[in-house]
Structures are given as C-alpha cells and as structure tokens.
Amino acid sequence: MSGRPEILFPLFAELTKLDGIGPKSAQILEAAAIAKPLDILMTLPASGVDRHRRASIRDVVPPTVATVEVTVGEHHPPRTRGRPYRVHVEDAETSFQLVFFHARGDYLQRLLPTGQRRVVSGKVEIFDGIAQIVHPDHVLPVAEAADIPAFEPVYPLHAGITQKAMWKATRSALSLLPELAEWIDPALKTRENWPDWAAAMQAAHSPQSTSDLSPHALARERLAYDELFAHQLTLALARAATRRAKGRASQATGVLSTKVLEALPYKPTGAQSHAIAEIVADLATPLRMNRLLQGDVGSGKTLVALMALLAVVEAGGQGVMMAPTEILARQHLDGLRPLAESAGVTLDILTGRDKGRARAAKLDALAKGEINILVGTHAVFQKDIVFKDLRLAIIDEQHRFGVAQRMQLGAKGQAVDVLVMTATPIPRSLALAQYGDMDVSVLDEKPPGRTPVQTALVSASRMDEVVEKLRHAVAQGRQAYWVCPLVEESEVVDMTAAEERFKRLRAALGEGVVGLVHGQMPPSEKDAAMARFVAGDTKVLVATTVIEVGVNVPNASIMMIEHADRFGLAQLHQLRGRVGRGSAASTCLLLYQAPLSESGRRRLEILRETEDGFRISEEDLAMRGAGDVIGTAQSGIPRFRIADLERQTGQMAVAQTDARKLLNDDPKLETPRGKAARTLLWLMEQDKAIRLISVG
Ligand code: ADP
Ligand code: MG
C-alpha cells in the first residue's frame, strides 16, 4: 500500500486553507491537536442554540437566546467613559435595548442605522428592569437574515477562536468532503439506517434540534461506528499478524495435568474447566496464541495458569509465568511448586534478587531444560535469559503492565504462545477496545464455599472503637489487613502514613502482633514480614497498596481500609478481594474522613451493595469515563473523538465481529469493500494497521 489515497488530500491540507482560519488561529488549534480540515470535521458541536425567528421577545423568559426582527430607534452614546453605548429597538410587540461596551459610534451607526429594519439575535436579559441584549451575536439586514441558522451548532471552544470562526471553518471543511466508497457492511448499514459517511458528516455539523446532538442520532452513531470499526480493524490486523507468525503446536497429553488434578483437594469449577479447554485447544494449533484470561479476584486463575503450563511441559517444552511484584512471584512459587512436584515437574523462581553464581546456575538449568516452569518478576525477560524450548509465557495481573511490555514478551522466543491474566474485571466495551487483538476466556464463576464479605462504612472519628473491635477479633485468632491511605502518588508519603499507623496499632495491640509491609522496604524485610503474616505469627498486617494484587492468605478475614474514599472503585474491590478466601465470615471496613464527597459516598455505597467485580466496573465506567478507568495513555486505546464508550457499548462488539469477519473473507483487503476499509484506516490515521497490511 503506497500512501494516502489522493481523494483524502483536501482533508489533510493546511488548516489555513479554511475560511475563518488565519495563521494565528491555526497555531492555537494545532496546540489543541486540530491540525487539518479533517480534525475540524471530527470536532462535532457540543451543544446548540435555538435561534428560530420569533415575532417578539415579550414572552421569552430571560436569560434566553432570542432572534427577532426590529426597527432601529435612537442611539444613546455613553455620556461618560466606561458606560455602555445603547441602541433603542422595537420589535412587533415591545421595545428593548441593544447594549455595547467599548464600541465605536461610527461602526454602530453603520450596523444599526436609525429607522431601518434589522434581524438581531442574542441573549435577552433584564437589567434595571429593562430588557436588553448585550453584544448581540447576529445583527443582519432582513434580506440576509436567512444566514442565521434556526438551530446553531456550538463548538467546543479554544481560547482565541470564536464560534463564528469555527462555524466558518466547519462550513468550508464540509465543502471539501469527498464521496468515499462504503466500508460498512451493507446489511448492518441498512439495518441501522445509517447515512453515507459524507452525508453523516454534513448532518452532524448541521443539527436541527437538540436531539440531533445525541450520541444516538443516526449521523453521530455512524461516525462513531467508523471510529470503532477502524480501531477494531487495526486490532484484527494485529491479531491476524500474530496468528500468522508461525506458532508451535503443543499437543498436551494429559499425563501431568491428570496427576495434579488428582492431588488437588478440590475440583475445578465449570468456568475453570472451560477456560483450560480453550487454552489447551489453542496451544495445540500451529497458530500463535494471544489470549486474555479475565477473572475476578479469587476466581481461581492460578489453577488455569498451571494447567496451561503443564500442557506445554507435556508437549516437551517450557513455560514461564511473570508476576508484577516479588511478593506475588514468591506466592506463585509456594502455591505451585508442591502441585508441580507431585507430577514430577521442576519449577523455579527468578527475580531481580537473583545474583551472581546462583543466578548463573538457574540460567544454565533453564538453557538445558532442567527447569520446566519458571515463575518470576519481569526479570525473567532479561536479555541474557535463554530457554531450551520456551512455548508459553503467562503474564499475571496484566493491568500493572503496559501494552509495550506485552509486545516485548511476544518477541521473546520465536513462537511463544501468550496468555495474559487480569483480575480487573473491565466492562465489555472496554475489554474489546483494549484487548481486541486477543482472544478472551472469562472466569465468571467463583469456586464454591465462599461466604460473602460483610462491608461497612465507618467514620474515622470512631477510630478508637474500631481498634477496640480489632483487638477483640485478634484475641479470637482472626487476622486482619490494615491498608493505609494513598496520600499522593508517592510511595514515600504512603510509607510515612503506614509507619505511623503501625506504631499506633502496635502500642494498642501489643508487641509482635502487628507487622508492616510497604514498597520502600528492602525486599528481604518485605518477604519476612509477609511470611510472618502468612504463618500467623503476626495477626495484623499494616500495608500500603503493595498487597493490592493477588496476595492470598486464607486465614485473613478482616480488611480495614483507611481513607477508603481516596481509592478508586477497582482498587477497593481488589483490596477487599484479599479477604473472604477462607471459610470464616469476613469483614471489610471502609474507614472514611467525614465529610464524604458525593462521588466518594457513591463509590463506597456501590462497594457495600455488591461483590460482583463486573458490576462494580460498569459503575466505575459510568462514574468516571473510559479514559480514567483504564488509563488511556498506556492502555493503547486511542482517544476516540466521536465514539463514546460509555454510551455506545454495544457497537464495539459489533465492530469487532465485523472487522474480524472482513479480514477473514478478505485478508489482504483487496475487494471493493476491503479497499474502502483501507481508506477508512487512512482517514482515521491508523498508521500501524496500514503497515500491517503492507507487510502481509
Ligand atoms: P485469582 O488468582 O483468580 O484471584 P486464585 O487462583 O489465587 O485466584 O484462587 C483463589 C483461591 O481459590 C485459592 O486459595 C485457590 O486455591 C482456591 N481455588 C481455586 N480454584 C478452586 C476451586 N475450583 N475450588 C475451590 N477452591 C479453589
Ligand atoms: Mg491471582
């Protein structure tokens, strides 16, 4: 594919080619990422002003925008400096004033000659009991009044650019619209009753009423779909490229996994079995696997991971599992090693802490294939690490890793199958946007025998009472986490708060009962503190959010979260997920500093209402918006300009199915519709996708 199609050139021309945009405005707009006519077109009106013509302003309720025909009366220039210039006017039923500050008299005489008729439009207000319009938006001779739209679009403004300039610029950009061949599936287009692209653009910039501004207006829906479809086409191209890359067929025999399943004290849930089957089937094909395992905290992802790892070991290969923190890597080691060994499989750990000879010995064992399964932190992907036959890489708790790391991992080993596990349930539309290049398995069922966690909101003013209750619980042999507030995005500040709380609780509960773990501690101390808590030596573990992800201590049944109002919903859900893992009834106390903000209260209440991670994530999305929920910058999701992920949830799924189907039927995008889709990719500046086609 050589380059941008000529038909799109006008839309990619200089901004100054548009009416109303001079070099200065162009500079301002460019700073706001509006650099070409296309960007002007992709900036849709945010609201609109009703300017339909009325006979009189008499019945309008100020302040309201009104448009009326008037006879111009007397001019009243200011008597003293700083006073406004007033022009008396009369419409069909009443009289009022047009008011101008710092105006030149001669200009106003020309604009509003006494005795003549004009159409004026602007916001009617009452000042000193007199109706007036300050600086009318429009003053036109009656013959030209048709230029005032009955419903005027209002654009998101940038300081220094007027609505008039935006209006002119959009009109002139609309005159450049090319007719493009249709890329949307004809059946879908008919079903949704969508207009063509150019017509949709015209309509979206020429709303006739407020309902045309809704995301569900047909024109806007179509333009939104174009964005989603382009994004999904990009992801589908990436997926196709990954799968094309020669994979290894790893045929599981079941000899090892059967042994491990027999050694397990429980049976896999239906969801676990289903996910395992999907993964094992994927591993067996020569296509490269790129799969996401989504499952709420406690849904049992670790077992699924182990079964996947065993499948490649059965096929004669090696597997690696990467966790985001040292603590988690060690926990995986401790949890998995006995199971692996029961099947005669060798499992070891590698982290940044391995140094010198010990490290060299592990690398040697890996290269010789003596270690079957390696767990660790991202240290497992250091350059000098060579596997004998790496077939599967698993990343646990993916949300701590950026997309870039995901790609880096794919590059290791020539044909490594990749399984990414995330414990952050995210709404379906976001999952599709973020992981559309992957296949997805979902663990939507929790292992049986869990008792729900009792969640309560408690004001921090009742701290003494809370500590007293905690002492009581500890005396009964219960264990508790105490999570300290996130003061700033700074580990150092968090640490101070945690140390402070640690000292106080130690004073209240006794020496040796309370442990402390935070991110600034030397790793060995961190491990030791965790180990003491896991062993039950310490009863209360004061922590910063280092415990957030994945830590598993079944005997811990109390979760205290200080300043819970400062945490995000997803994070609170993760934290709470640390308890309720054993058979004992568990409690989660959300301590807050009164007064709670409206959104703070809402968040904590949602948490009290439900433990369903997917429901919580939907609420989170509704409250915060897509960018905040996933951190758009590092997620690799483009900032959609028209599509609204909160409101157009269903469309993302349609776009994915359609994009994958198009590529399946027309892998090189050579049919007429395929070619149109290429134009769409150019239009949406999906450079990466375009490169994927040229490679393919
Ligand atoms: P996740 O990583 O998805 O948060 P884990 O894999 O740590 O969850 O599992 C949570 C707990 O549930 C562990 O203690 C694990 O041993 C247990 N578990 C996993 N699968 C089952 C099952 N099918 N039945 C009973 N308990 C299970
Ligand atoms: Mg886990």
Coordinates of N, CA and C in Angstrom, one line a residue, residues 474-671:
V474 N -8.7 -10.2 67.1 CA -7.4 -10.8 67.1 C -7.3 -11.8 68.3
A475 N -7.9 -11.4 69.4 CA -7.9 -12.3 70.5 C -8.6 -13.6 70.2
Q476 N -9.5 -13.6 69.2 CA -10.2 -14.8 68.8 C -9.5 -15.5 67.7
G477 N -8.3 -15.1 67.4 CA -7.5 -15.8 66.4 C -7.6 -15.3 65.0
R478 N -8.4 -14.2 64.8 CA -8.6 -13.8 63.4 C -7.4 -12.9 63.0
Q479 N -7.2 -12.8 61.7 CA -6.1 -12.0 61.1 C -6.7 -10.9 60.3
A480 N -6.0 -9.7 60.2 CA -6.5 -8.6 59.5 C -5.4 -7.9 58.7
Y481 N -5.9 -7.3 57.6 CA -5.0 -6.4 56.9 C -5.5 -5.0 57.3
W482 N -4.5 -4.1 57.3 CA -4.9 -2.7 57.6 C -4.2 -1.9 56.5
V483 N -5.0 -1.4 55.5 CA -4.4 -0.7 54.4 C -4.4 0.8 54.6
C484 N -3.3 1.4 54.4 CA -3.1 2.9 54.7 C -3.4 3.7 53.5
P485 N -3.8 4.9 53.8 CA -4.2 5.8 52.7 C -3.2 6.1 51.6
L486 N -3.7 6.3 50.5 CA -2.8 6.7 49.4 C -2.8 8.3 49.5
V487 N -1.8 8.8 50.0 CA -1.8 10.3 50.3 C -1.5 11.0 49.0
E488 N -0.5 10.6 48.3 CA -0.2 11.1 47.0 C 0.2 9.9 46.2
E489 N 0.6 10.2 44.9 CA 1.1 9.1 44.1 C 2.6 8.9 44.5
S490 N 2.8 8.8 45.7 CA 4.2 8.8 46.2 C 4.4 7.7 47.2
E491 N 5.2 6.7 46.9 CA 5.5 5.6 47.9 C 6.0 6.2 49.2
V492 N 6.8 7.2 49.1 CA 7.5 7.7 50.3 C 6.4 8.3 51.3
V493 N 5.5 9.0 50.8 CA 4.5 9.6 51.6 C 3.6 8.5 52.2
D494 N 3.2 7.5 51.3 CA 2.4 6.4 51.8 C 3.1 5.7 52.9
M495 N 4.4 5.5 52.8 CA 5.2 4.8 53.8 C 5.1 5.5 55.1
T496 N 5.2 6.8 55.1 CA 5.1 7.5 56.4 C 3.8 7.3 57.1
A497 N 2.7 7.3 56.3 CA 1.4 7.1 56.9 C 1.3 5.7 57.5
A498 N 1.8 4.7 56.7 CA 1.8 3.3 57.2 C 2.6 3.1 58.4
E499 N 3.8 3.7 58.5 CA 4.6 3.6 59.7 C 4.0 4.2 60.9
E500 N 3.4 5.3 60.7 CA 2.7 6.0 61.8 C 1.6 5.0 62.3
R501 N 0.8 4.5 61.4 CA -0.3 3.6 61.8 C 0.2 2.4 62.5
F502 N 1.3 1.9 62.0 CA 1.9 0.7 62.5 C 2.3 0.9 64.0
K503 N 2.9 2.1 64.3 CA 3.3 2.4 65.6 C 2.1 2.4 66.6
R504 N 1.1 3.1 66.1 CA -0.1 3.2 67.0 C -0.8 1.9 67.3
L505 N -0.9 1.1 66.2 CA -1.6 -0.2 66.4 C -0.7 -1.1 67.3
R506 N 0.6 -1.0 67.1 CA 1.5 -1.8 68.0 C 1.3 -1.4 69.4
A507 N 1.2 -0.1 69.6 CA 1.0 0.4 71.0 C -0.3 -0.1 71.6
A508 N -1.4 -0.2 70.7 CA -2.7 -0.6 71.2 C -2.8 -2.1 71.3
L509 N -2.2 -2.9 70.4 CA -2.5 -4.3 70.4 C -1.4 -5.1 70.9
G510 N -0.2 -4.5 71.1 CA 0.9 -5.3 71.7 C 2.0 -5.6 70.7
E511 N 3.2 -5.7 71.3 CA 4.4 -6.0 70.5 C 4.3 -7.4 69.8
G512 N 4.7 -7.5 68.6 CA 4.7 -8.8 68.0 C 3.4 -9.2 67.3
V513 N 2.4 -8.4 67.6 CA 1.1 -8.8 67.0 C 0.9 -8.1 65.6
V514 N 1.6 -7.0 65.4 CA 1.4 -6.2 64.2 C 2.6 -6.2 63.3
G515 N 2.4 -6.4 62.1 CA 3.5 -6.4 61.1 C 3.3 -5.2 60.1
L516 N 4.4 -4.9 59.4 CA 4.3 -3.8 58.5 C 5.0 -4.1 57.1
V517 N 4.3 -3.8 56.0 CA 5.0 -4.0 54.7 C 4.6 -2.8 53.8
H518 N 5.7 -2.3 53.2 CA 5.4 -1.2 52.2 C 6.5 -1.2 51.2
G519 N 6.3 -0.5 50.1 CA 7.1 -0.6 48.9 C 8.5 -0.1 49.1
Q520 N 8.8 0.7 50.1 CA 10.1 1.2 50.3 C 11.0 0.3 51.1
M521 N 10.5 -0.8 51.6 CA 11.3 -1.7 52.5 C 12.2 -2.5 51.6
P522 N 13.4 -2.9 52.2 CA 14.3 -3.8 51.4 C 13.5 -5.1 51.2
P523 N 13.7 -5.7 50.0 CA 12.9 -6.9 49.6 C 12.9 -8.0 50.7
S524 N 14.1 -8.2 51.3 CA 14.1 -9.3 52.2 C 13.2 -9.1 53.4
E525 N 13.2 -7.8 53.9 CA 12.3 -7.5 55.0 C 10.9 -7.6 54.6
K526 N 10.6 -7.2 53.4 CA 9.2 -7.3 52.9 C 8.8 -8.8 53.0
D527 N 9.6 -9.7 52.4 CA 9.3 -11.1 52.4 C 9.1 -11.6 53.8
A528 N 10.0 -11.2 54.7 CA 9.9 -11.7 56.0 C 8.6 -11.3 56.7
A529 N 8.2 -10.0 56.5 CA 7.0 -9.5 57.1 C 5.8 -10.3 56.5
M530 N 5.8 -10.5 55.2 CA 4.7 -11.3 54.6 C 4.7 -12.7 55.2
A531 N 5.9 -13.3 55.3 CA 6.0 -14.7 55.7 C 5.4 -14.8 57.2
R532 N 5.8 -13.9 58.0 CA 5.3 -13.9 59.4 C 3.7 -13.8 59.4
F533 N 3.2 -13.0 58.5 CA 1.7 -12.9 58.5 C 1.1 -14.2 57.9
V534 N 1.7 -14.7 56.9 CA 1.1 -16.0 56.3 C 1.2 -17.1 57.3
A535 N 2.3 -17.1 58.1 CA 2.4 -18.2 59.1 C 1.5 -17.9 60.3
G536 N 0.9 -16.7 60.4 CA 0.0 -16.4 61.5 C 0.8 -15.9 62.8
D537 N 2.1 -15.6 62.6 CA 2.8 -15.1 63.8 C 2.3 -13.7 64.1
T538 N 2.2 -12.9 63.0 CA 1.6 -11.5 63.2 C 0.2 -11.7 62.8
K539 N -0.7 -10.9 63.6 CA -2.1 -11.0 63.3 C -2.7 -9.9 62.5
V540 N -2.0 -8.8 62.5 CA -2.4 -7.6 61.8 C -1.3 -7.2 60.9
L541 N -1.6 -7.0 59.6 CA -0.6 -6.5 58.7 C -0.9 -5.1 58.2
V542 N -0.1 -4.2 58.6 CA -0.3 -2.8 58.1 C 0.4 -2.7 56.8
A543 N -0.3 -2.2 55.8 CA 0.4 -2.2 54.4 C 0.0 -1.0 53.6
T544 N 0.8 -0.7 52.6 CA 0.4 0.2 51.6 C -0.2 -0.7 50.5
T545 N -0.5 -0.2 49.4 CA -1.2 -1.0 48.4 C -0.3 -2.1 47.7
V546 N 0.9 -2.3 48.3 CA 1.6 -3.4 47.7 C 0.9 -4.7 47.8
I547 N 0.0 -4.8 48.8 CA -0.8 -6.1 48.9 C -1.9 -6.2 47.9
E548 N -2.1 -5.1 47.2 CA -3.3 -5.0 46.4 C -3.6 -6.2 45.5
V549 N -2.5 -6.6 44.8 CA -2.7 -7.6 43.7 C -2.4 -9.0 44.2
G550 N -3.4 -9.8 44.1 CA -3.1 -11.3 44.1 C -2.7 -11.9 45.4
V551 N -2.3 -11.2 46.5 CA -1.8 -11.9 47.7 C -2.9 -12.8 48.3
N552 N -2.5 -13.9 48.7 CA -3.5 -14.9 49.2 C -3.2 -15.4 50.6
V553 N -3.9 -15.0 51.6 CA -3.7 -15.5 53.0 C -5.1 -15.9 53.5
P554 N -5.5 -17.2 53.3 CA -6.9 -17.6 53.6 C -7.3 -17.3 55.0
N555 N -6.4 -17.3 56.0 CA -6.9 -17.1 57.3 C -7.2 -15.6 57.6
A556 N -6.8 -14.7 56.7 CA -7.1 -13.3 57.0 C -8.5 -13.0 56.6
S557 N -9.3 -12.5 57.6 CA -10.7 -12.4 57.4 C -11.2 -10.9 57.7
I558 N -10.3 -10.0 57.9 CA -10.7 -8.7 58.2 C -9.9 -7.7 57.3
M559 N -10.5 -6.8 56.6 CA -9.8 -5.8 55.8 C -10.2 -4.5 56.2
M560 N -9.3 -3.7 56.7 CA -9.5 -2.3 57.1 C -8.9 -1.4 56.0
I561 N -9.7 -0.5 55.5 CA -9.1 0.4 54.5 C -9.3 1.8 55.0
E562 N -8.2 2.4 55.3 CA -8.2 3.7 55.9 C -8.4 4.7 54.8
H563 N -9.1 5.8 55.0 CA -9.3 6.8 53.9 C -9.8 6.1 52.6
A564 N -10.8 5.2 52.8 CA -11.2 4.4 51.6 C -11.7 5.4 50.5
D565 N -12.2 6.5 50.9 CA -12.7 7.5 49.9 C -11.6 7.9 48.9
R566 N -10.4 7.7 49.2 CA -9.3 8.2 48.3 C -8.9 7.1 47.3
F567 N -9.4 5.9 47.4 CA -9.1 4.9 46.5 C -10.2 4.8 45.4
G568 N -9.7 4.3 44.3 CA -10.7 4.1 43.2 C -11.5 2.8 43.4
L569 N -12.6 2.7 42.8 CA -13.5 1.6 43.0 C -12.8 0.2 42.7
A570 N -12.1 0.2 41.6 CA -11.5 -1.0 41.2 C -10.5 -1.5 42.2
Q571 N -9.8 -0.5 42.7 CA -8.7 -0.8 43.7 C -9.3 -1.3 45.0
L572 N -10.4 -0.6 45.4 CA -11.1 -1.1 46.6 C -11.6 -2.5 46.5
H573 N -12.1 -2.8 45.3 CA -12.6 -4.1 45.0 C -11.5 -5.1 45.1
Q574 N -10.4 -4.8 44.6 CA -9.2 -5.6 44.6 C -8.7 -5.9 46.1
L575 N -8.7 -4.8 46.8 CA -8.3 -4.9 48.2 C -9.2 -5.8 49.0
R576 N -10.5 -5.6 48.9 CA -11.5 -6.4 49.6 C -11.3 -7.8 49.2
G577 N -10.9 -8.1 48.0 CA -10.8 -9.5 47.5 C -9.7 -10.2 48.2
R578 N -8.9 -9.6 49.0 CA -7.9 -10.3 49.8 C -8.5 -11.1 50.9
V579 N -9.7 -10.7 51.3 CA -10.4 -11.5 52.4 C -11.6 -12.2 51.8
G580 N -12.2 -13.1 52.6 CA -13.3 -13.9 52.1 C -12.8 -15.1 51.4
R581 N -11.5 -15.5 51.6 CA -10.9 -16.5 50.9 C -10.9 -17.8 51.7
G582 N -11.2 -17.8 52.9 CA -11.3 -19.0 53.7 C -12.7 -19.3 54.0
S583 N -13.0 -20.1 55.0 CA -14.3 -20.5 55.3 C -15.0 -19.5 56.3
A584 N -14.1 -18.8 57.1 CA -14.6 -17.9 58.1 C -15.4 -16.7 57.4
A585 N -16.4 -16.2 58.2 CA -17.1 -15.0 57.7 C -16.1 -13.8 57.7
S586 N -16.1 -13.0 56.7 CA -15.1 -11.9 56.6 C -15.8 -10.6 56.7
T587 N -15.0 -9.6 57.1 CA -15.5 -8.2 57.2 C -14.5 -7.3 56.5
C588 N -15.1 -6.3 55.9 CA -14.3 -5.2 55.3 C -14.9 -3.9 55.8
L589 N -14.0 -3.1 56.5 CA -14.4 -1.8 57.0 C -13.8 -0.7 56.1
L590 N -14.7 0.1 55.6 CA -14.2 1.2 54.8 C -14.2 2.5 55.7
L591 N -13.0 2.8 56.1 CA -12.9 4.0 57.0 C -12.8 5.2 56.2
Y592 N -13.6 6.2 56.5 CA -13.6 7.5 55.7 C -13.5 8.7 56.6
Q593 N -13.0 9.7 56.0 CA -12.9 11.0 56.7 C -14.1 11.8 56.4
A594 N -15.0 12.1 57.4 CA -16.1 13.0 57.1 C -15.7 14.4 56.8
P595 N -16.3 15.2 56.0 CA -17.5 14.8 55.2 C -17.1 14.2 53.9
L596 N -17.9 13.2 53.5 CA -17.6 12.5 52.3 C -18.1 13.3 51.1
S597 N -17.4 13.3 50.0 CA -17.9 14.0 48.8 C -19.0 13.1 48.2
E598 N -19.8 13.7 47.4 CA -20.9 13.0 46.8 C -20.4 11.7 46.1
S599 N -19.4 11.9 45.2 CA -18.9 10.7 44.5 C -18.2 9.7 45.4
G600 N -17.5 10.2 46.4 CA -16.9 9.4 47.4 C -17.9 8.5 48.1
R601 N -19.0 9.1 48.5 CA -20.1 8.3 49.1 C -20.6 7.2 48.2
R602 N -20.9 7.7 46.9 CA -21.5 6.8 45.9 C -20.6 5.5 45.7
R603 N -19.3 5.8 45.6 CA -18.4 4.7 45.4 C -18.4 3.7 46.5
L604 N -18.3 4.2 47.8 CA -18.3 3.3 48.9 C -19.6 2.5 49.0
E605 N -20.7 3.2 48.6 CA -22.0 2.5 48.7 C -22.1 1.4 47.7
I606 N -21.6 1.6 46.5 CA -21.6 0.6 45.5 C -20.9 -0.6 46.0
L607 N -19.8 -0.4 46.7 CA -19.0 -1.4 47.2 C -19.7 -2.2 48.3
R608 N -20.5 -1.5 49.1 CA -21.2 -2.1 50.1 C -22.3 -3.0 49.5
E609 N -22.9 -2.5 48.4 CA -24.0 -3.2 47.7 C -23.6 -4.5 47.1
T610 N -22.4 -4.6 46.5 CA -22.2 -5.7 45.6 C -20.7 -6.2 45.7
E611 N -20.5 -7.5 45.4 CA -19.1 -8.0 45.3 C -18.9 -8.4 43.9
D612 N -19.8 -8.1 43.0 CA -19.6 -8.6 41.6 C -18.7 -7.6 40.9
G613 N -17.5 -8.1 40.6 CA -16.5 -7.2 40.0 C -16.9 -6.6 38.7
F614 N -17.7 -7.3 37.9 CA -18.1 -6.8 36.6 C -19.1 -5.6 36.8
R615 N -20.0 -5.8 37.8 CA -21.0 -4.8 38.0 C -20.2 -3.5 38.6
I616 N -19.3 -3.7 39.5 CA -18.5 -2.6 40.0 C -17.8 -1.9 38.9
S617 N -17.3 -2.6 37.9 CA -16.5 -2.0 36.9 C -17.4 -1.2 35.9
E618 N -18.7 -1.7 35.8 CA -19.6 -0.9 34.9 C -20.0 0.4 35.6
E619 N -20.2 0.3 37.0 CA -20.5 1.6 37.7 C -19.3 2.5 37.7
D620 N -18.1 2.0 37.7 CA -16.9 2.8 37.7 C -16.8 3.5 36.4
L621 N -17.1 2.8 35.3 CA -17.1 3.4 34.0 C -18.1 4.5 33.9
A622 N -19.3 4.3 34.4 CA -20.4 5.2 34.3 C -20.0 6.5 35.1
M623 N -19.3 6.3 36.3 CA -19.0 7.4 37.1 C -17.8 8.2 36.6
R624 N -16.8 7.5 36.0 CA -15.6 8.2 35.7 C -15.3 8.4 34.2
G625 N -15.8 7.6 33.4 CA -15.5 7.7 32.0 C -14.3 6.8 31.6
A626 N -14.3 6.4 30.4 CA -13.4 5.4 29.9 C -11.9 5.7 30.1
G627 N -11.5 6.9 29.9 CA -10.1 7.2 30.0 C -9.6 7.0 31.4
D628 N -10.4 7.3 32.4 CA -9.9 7.2 33.7 C -9.9 5.7 34.2
V629 N -10.8 5.0 33.7 CA -10.9 3.6 34.2 C -9.7 2.8 33.7
I630 N -9.3 3.0 32.5 CA -8.2 2.2 32.1 C -6.9 2.9 31.9
G631 N -6.9 4.2 32.1 CA -5.7 5.0 31.9 C -5.3 4.9 30.4
T632 N -6.0 5.7 29.6 CA -5.9 5.6 28.2 C -4.5 5.7 27.6
A633 N -3.7 6.5 28.2 CA -2.4 6.7 27.6 C -1.6 5.4 27.5
Q634 N -1.6 4.6 28.5 CA -0.8 3.4 28.5 C -1.6 2.2 28.0
S635 N -2.9 2.3 27.9 CA -3.6 1.1 27.5 C -3.5 0.9 26.0
G636 N -3.1 1.9 25.2 CA -3.1 1.7 23.8 C -4.4 2.0 23.1
I637 N -5.4 2.4 23.9 CA -6.7 2.7 23.3 C -6.6 4.1 22.8
P638 N -7.0 4.3 21.6 CA -7.0 5.7 21.1 C -8.0 6.5 21.8
R639 N -7.8 7.8 21.9 CA -8.8 8.7 22.4 C -9.9 8.9 21.3
F640 N -11.0 8.3 21.4 CA -12.0 8.4 20.4 C -12.5 9.8 20.4
R641 N -12.7 10.4 19.2 CA -13.2 11.8 19.2 C -14.7 11.9 19.1
I642 N -15.3 10.9 18.5 CA -16.8 10.9 18.4 C -17.4 9.8 19.2
A643 N -16.9 8.6 19.1 CA -17.5 7.5 19.8 C -17.4 7.7 21.3
D644 N -18.4 7.2 22.0 CA -18.5 7.4 23.4 C -18.6 6.0 24.1
L645 N -17.6 5.5 24.6 CA -17.6 4.1 25.1 C -18.6 3.8 26.2
E646 N -18.9 4.9 26.9 CA -19.9 4.7 28.0 C -21.3 4.5 27.4
R647 N -21.6 5.1 26.3 CA -22.9 5.1 25.8 C -23.1 4.2 24.6
Q648 N -22.0 3.9 23.8 CA -22.1 3.1 22.6 C -21.5 1.8 22.9
T649 N -21.8 1.1 24.0 CA -21.2 -0.1 24.4 C -21.4 -1.2 23.4
G650 N -22.6 -1.3 22.9 CA -22.9 -2.5 22.0 C -22.2 -2.4 20.7
Q651 N -21.9 -1.2 20.3 CA -21.3 -1.0 18.9 C -19.9 -1.6 18.9
M652 N -19.2 -1.5 20.0 CA -17.8 -2.0 20.0 C -17.8 -3.5 19.6
A653 N -18.7 -4.3 20.2 CA -18.8 -5.7 19.9 C -19.1 -6.0 18.4
V654 N -20.1 -5.2 17.9 CA -20.4 -5.3 16.5 C -19.2 -5.0 15.6
A655 N -18.5 -3.9 16.0 CA -17.3 -3.5 15.2 C -16.2 -4.7 15.2
Q656 N -16.1 -5.3 16.4 CA -15.1 -6.4 16.4 C -15.5 -7.5 15.5
T657 N -16.7 -8.0 15.7 CA -17.1 -9.1 14.9 C -17.0 -8.8 13.4
D658 N -17.4 -7.6 13.0 CA -17.4 -7.2 11.6 C -16.0 -7.1 11.1
A659 N -15.1 -6.5 11.9 CA -13.7 -6.4 11.5 C -13.1 -7.7 11.3
R660 N -13.3 -8.6 12.2 CA -12.7 -9.9 12.1 C -13.2 -10.7 10.9
K661 N -14.5 -10.5 10.6 CA -15.1 -11.2 9.5 C -14.6 -10.7 8.2
L662 N -14.5 -9.3 8.1 CA -14.0 -8.7 6.9 C -12.6 -9.3 6.6
L663 N -11.7 -9.3 7.6 CA -10.4 -9.8 7.4 C -10.3 -11.3 7.1
N664 N -11.3 -12.0 7.6 CA -11.3 -13.4 7.3 C -11.7 -13.7 5.8
D665 N -12.7 -12.9 5.4 CA -13.2 -13.1 4.0 C -12.2 -12.4 3.0
D666 N -11.5 -11.4 3.4 CA -10.7 -10.6 2.5 C -9.4 -10.2 3.2
P667 N -8.5 -11.2 3.5 CA -7.3 -10.9 4.4 C -6.4 -9.8 3.9
K668 N -6.4 -9.6 2.6 CA -5.5 -8.5 2.1 C -6.2 -7.2 1.8
L669 N -7.5 -7.2 2.1 CA -8.3 -6.0 1.8 C -8.2 -5.6 0.4
E670 N -8.6 -6.5 -0.5 CA -8.5 -6.3 -1.9 C -9.8 -6.1 -2.6
T671 N -10.9 -6.6 -2.0 CA -12.2 -6.4 -2.6 C -12.6 -4.9 -2.5

